[in-house]
Amino acid sequence: MDNGSRTVKVVHLSDTHTFHKQYNVPTGDILIHTGDFCRHQGAVKDFAKFDAWLKQQPHPYKLVVLGNHDMDTYIPEDEDLGKMLPSASHVFQKEEVTVMGLRIFGVSWNASMIDLELPKGLDILLSHDPPKGILDTAIGNKRLGDPVLRNQINVSQPRYHFFGHVHEAWGQTVVDWSKPQMRQITGPGGKSVTGPVEEGANATHFYNGAQANARTTELVHEPMVIEIRVPEGRHLESSVPLAVQDPAPAADGAPSQSTLRNRRKKGDPAKKAAKGTQATQVDDEPQVVHKEDRACGPDSPSSPAAERKAAALAVPAEAPSKAEKKARKEKGQACKKKGFDPVPWIGLVVFWCSLSVFLWYQSSKPRAVADSW
């Protein structure tokens, strides 16, 4: 935070669908994730992996709302969501908190929108789905925004609204409430939102931060970084605790988005080098299965894989003689012969014999003589 200008740097992510490790997340004061960090409906392993990743991020405050992919069929509104992600400062259900002097209201996917009533004077609103008609256009020009949320925003008019859900509508826009028709000004598309954002007297800045593509197969957008001014006269206090930090930093930094795109175009050099290796790994590491091992299996005592594994674990000895090499070759050939399955061939022979007998029988039948009268 810049104490001179009283601005808070917010980093916004959404709809990462377990691909969040691919990010070099920018530093900031508040890390916000607006849902769909899971790939499958509320998978427990996805929650655990996301919480471990969240713990490694250096941001003092980490705020999360749950999306539709983070729900295991249904989570009641009175559920303590903080227990699901202990590394977060706060996991919203449908309530308001204060972070570094900013009033923030968050609503998760499972919260009922029927009785939603947003307070006025909010600095930031967090939700997973967008409001109706604002950055909510999906494939086929379908509007997937929530009408109740839009009506509440029309009344409360928060300064900022962060959300996701509709992958195709990533971007930013500003709505000027002082205009009779609530004029919508679309921001630049296809670029990350960085630096201070100008604020109108009666305007709401909307940010759809869905990072995944429409098919949810990869990340195609960078995290959004927005600097928000703290109103004058506010105490820089927080009603939520500081986020849990991992004392042990990650061993290797994650590649940037540009690096990932270059790898997809040119191919990963590490993967290309791994293709040419013929080394066999033992113990708990993956093992390369050679062609001659497929018939009898790599665990067969007579297979070359078993011999290679034993040789790797054994003390290096003298080079094998010609007789030993010949014996190993014969074992490999015998292993191939054992892999021959005669059943399909027997069935094919029986079929052709039966067909031949049937055709012979049909051709040997006496033909009926037509009545010439």
PDB file of C-alpha atoms in Angstrom, residues 68-169:
ATOM      1  CA  ASN A  68     -20.596 -23.027  -9.213  1.00  0.00           C
ATOM      2  CA  HIS A  69     -17.661 -25.407  -9.862  1.00  0.00           C
ATOM      3  CA  ASP A  70     -16.645 -25.124  -6.206  1.00  0.00           C
ATOM      4  CA  MET A  71     -19.958 -26.513  -4.958  1.00  0.00           C
ATOM      5  CA  ASP A  72     -20.492 -30.170  -4.108  1.00  0.00           C
ATOM      6  CA  THR A  73     -24.156 -30.220  -5.210  1.00  0.00           C
ATOM      7  CA  TYR A  74     -25.203 -27.896  -2.359  1.00  0.00           C
ATOM      8  CA  ILE A  75     -23.558 -26.097   0.578  1.00  0.00           C
ATOM      9  CA  PRO A  76     -25.970 -24.602   3.137  1.00  0.00           C
ATOM     10  CA  GLU A  77     -25.764 -20.878   3.798  1.00  0.00           C
ATOM     11  CA  ASP A  78     -24.885 -21.397   7.471  1.00  0.00           C
ATOM     12  CA  GLU A  79     -21.817 -23.470   6.561  1.00  0.00           C
ATOM     13  CA  ASP A  80     -18.508 -22.136   7.920  1.00  0.00           C
ATOM     14  CA  LEU A  81     -16.686 -21.687   4.619  1.00  0.00           C
ATOM     15  CA  GLY A  82     -13.528 -20.503   6.381  1.00  0.00           C
ATOM     16  CA  LYS A  83     -12.787 -24.098   7.429  1.00  0.00           C
ATOM     17  CA  MET A  84     -12.716 -25.150   3.780  1.00  0.00           C
ATOM     18  CA  LEU A  85      -9.860 -22.732   2.953  1.00  0.00           C
ATOM     19  CA  PRO A  86      -7.914 -22.004   6.151  1.00  0.00           C
ATOM     20  CA  SER A  87      -5.186 -20.109   4.262  1.00  0.00           C
ATOM     21  CA  ALA A  88      -7.638 -17.382   3.195  1.00  0.00           C
ATOM     22  CA  SER A  89      -8.281 -14.263   5.260  1.00  0.00           C
ATOM     23  CA  HIS A  90     -12.000 -14.631   4.586  1.00  0.00           C
ATOM     24  CA  VAL A  91     -14.290 -16.840   2.468  1.00  0.00           C
ATOM     25  CA  PHE A  92     -17.534 -14.980   1.803  1.00  0.00           C
ATOM     26  CA  GLN A  93     -21.000 -16.374   2.133  1.00  0.00           C
ATOM     27  CA  LYS A  94     -23.117 -13.202   2.010  1.00  0.00           C
ATOM     28  CA  GLU A  95     -21.671 -10.524   4.292  1.00  0.00           C
ATOM     29  CA  GLU A  96     -19.553  -7.364   4.524  1.00  0.00           C
ATOM     30  CA  VAL A  97     -16.015  -7.013   5.864  1.00  0.00           C
ATOM     31  CA  THR A  98     -13.467  -4.203   6.079  1.00  0.00           C
ATOM     32  CA  VAL A  99      -9.980  -4.669   4.659  1.00  0.00           C
ATOM     33  CA  MET A 100      -7.358  -1.891   4.823  1.00  0.00           C
ATOM     34  CA  GLY A 101     -10.091   0.716   5.142  1.00  0.00           C
ATOM     35  CA  LEU A 102     -12.170  -0.584   2.203  1.00  0.00           C
ATOM     36  CA  ARG A 103     -15.748  -1.784   2.672  1.00  0.00           C
ATOM     37  CA  ILE A 104     -16.069  -5.098   0.818  1.00  0.00           C
ATOM     38  CA  PHE A 105     -19.224  -7.178   0.375  1.00  0.00           C
ATOM     39  CA  GLY A 106     -19.005 -10.717  -1.014  1.00  0.00           C
ATOM     40  CA  VAL A 107     -21.627 -13.244  -2.056  1.00  0.00           C
ATOM     41  CA  SER A 108     -20.847 -16.857  -2.983  1.00  0.00           C
ATOM     42  CA  TRP A 109     -22.690 -18.952  -5.544  1.00  0.00           C
ATOM     43  CA  ASN A 110     -24.686 -20.946  -2.982  1.00  0.00           C
ATOM     44  CA  ALA A 111     -26.083 -17.855  -1.254  1.00  0.00           C
ATOM     45  CA  SER A 112     -29.696 -17.005  -1.983  1.00  0.00           C
ATOM     46  CA  MET A 113     -30.194 -13.934  -4.162  1.00  0.00           C
ATOM     47  CA  ILE A 114     -33.896 -13.624  -3.348  1.00  0.00           C
ATOM     48  CA  ASP A 115     -33.353 -11.706  -0.102  1.00  0.00           C
ATOM     49  CA  LEU A 116     -30.098 -10.035  -1.206  1.00  0.00           C
ATOM     50  CA  GLU A 117     -29.872  -6.423  -0.076  1.00  0.00           C
ATOM     51  CA  LEU A 118     -26.605  -4.673  -0.806  1.00  0.00           C
ATOM     52  CA  PRO A 119     -25.672  -1.830   1.551  1.00  0.00           C
ATOM     53  CA  LYS A 120     -24.892   1.583   0.100  1.00  0.00           C
ATOM     54  CA  GLY A 121     -21.437   3.101   0.226  1.00  0.00           C
ATOM     55  CA  LEU A 122     -19.576  -0.089  -0.700  1.00  0.00           C
ATOM     56  CA  ASP A 123     -16.099   0.187  -2.125  1.00  0.00           C
ATOM     57  CA  ILE A 124     -15.946  -3.335  -3.564  1.00  0.00           C
ATOM     58  CA  LEU A 125     -18.559  -5.961  -4.410  1.00  0.00           C
ATOM     59  CA  LEU A 126     -17.460  -9.560  -5.004  1.00  0.00           C
ATOM     60  CA  SER A 127     -19.565 -12.249  -6.682  1.00  0.00           C
ATOM     61  CA  HIS A 128     -18.980 -15.160  -9.010  1.00  0.00           C
ATOM     62  CA  ASP A 129     -21.664 -14.395 -11.573  1.00  0.00           C
ATOM     63  CA  PRO A 130     -21.950 -11.027 -13.336  1.00  0.00           C
ATOM     64  CA  PRO A 131     -24.952  -8.693 -13.133  1.00  0.00           C
ATOM     65  CA  LYS A 132     -27.486  -8.932 -15.930  1.00  0.00           C
ATOM     66  CA  GLY A 133     -26.362  -7.066 -19.043  1.00  0.00           C
ATOM     67  CA  ILE A 134     -22.800  -6.254 -17.942  1.00  0.00           C
ATOM     68  CA  LEU A 135     -19.899  -8.386 -19.223  1.00  0.00           C
ATOM     69  CA  ASP A 136     -22.174 -11.440 -19.249  1.00  0.00           C
ATOM     70  CA  THR A 137     -22.442 -12.321 -22.966  1.00  0.00           C
ATOM     71  CA  ALA A 138     -21.599 -15.967 -23.700  1.00  0.00           C
ATOM     72  CA  ILE A 139     -21.469 -17.969 -26.935  1.00  0.00           C
ATOM     73  CA  GLY A 140     -24.628 -17.463 -28.975  1.00  0.00           C
ATOM     74  CA  ASN A 141     -25.130 -13.951 -27.521  1.00  0.00           C
ATOM     75  CA  LYS A 142     -26.711 -15.420 -24.405  1.00  0.00           C
ATOM     76  CA  ARG A 143     -26.897 -13.129 -21.383  1.00  0.00           C
ATOM     77  CA  LEU A 144     -25.986 -15.159 -18.286  1.00  0.00           C
ATOM     78  CA  GLY A 145     -25.957 -12.363 -15.690  1.00  0.00           C
ATOM     79  CA  ASP A 146     -28.109 -12.316 -12.577  1.00  0.00           C
ATOM     80  CA  PRO A 147     -31.066  -9.868 -12.748  1.00  0.00           C
ATOM     81  CA  VAL A 148     -31.462  -9.624  -8.952  1.00  0.00           C
ATOM     82  CA  LEU A 149     -27.807  -8.694  -8.592  1.00  0.00           C
ATOM     83  CA  ARG A 150     -28.177  -6.060 -11.312  1.00  0.00           C
ATOM     84  CA  ASN A 151     -31.188  -4.494  -9.606  1.00  0.00           C
ATOM     85  CA  GLN A 152     -29.321  -4.317  -6.298  1.00  0.00           C
ATOM     86  CA  ILE A 153     -26.284  -2.751  -7.972  1.00  0.00           C
ATOM     87  CA  ASN A 154     -28.530  -0.136  -9.600  1.00  0.00           C
ATOM     88  CA  VAL A 155     -29.545   0.941  -6.090  1.00  0.00           C
ATOM     89  CA  SER A 156     -26.344   0.504  -4.055  1.00  0.00           C
ATOM     90  CA  GLN A 157     -23.902   1.613  -6.816  1.00  0.00           C
ATOM     91  CA  PRO A 158     -20.618   0.214  -5.388  1.00  0.00           C
ATOM     92  CA  ARG A 159     -17.382   1.742  -6.644  1.00  0.00           C
ATOM     93  CA  TYR A 160     -16.013  -1.576  -7.923  1.00  0.00           C
ATOM     94  CA  HIS A 161     -17.471  -4.971  -8.783  1.00  0.00           C
ATOM     95  CA  PHE A 162     -15.240  -8.027  -9.337  1.00  0.00           C
ATOM     96  CA  PHE A 163     -16.675 -11.267 -10.772  1.00  0.00           C
ATOM     97  CA  GLY A 164     -16.124 -13.991 -13.409  1.00  0.00           C
ATOM     98  CA  HIS A 165     -18.181 -17.024 -14.502  1.00  0.00           C
ATOM     99  CA  VAL A 166     -18.645 -16.050 -18.182  1.00  0.00           C
ATOM    100  CA  HIS A 167     -15.268 -16.866 -19.721  1.00  0.00           C
ATOM    101  CA  GLU A 168     -16.017 -15.246 -23.071  1.00  0.00           C
ATOM    102  CA  ALA A 169     -16.762 -11.841 -21.472  1.00  0.00           C
TER     103      ALA A 169
END
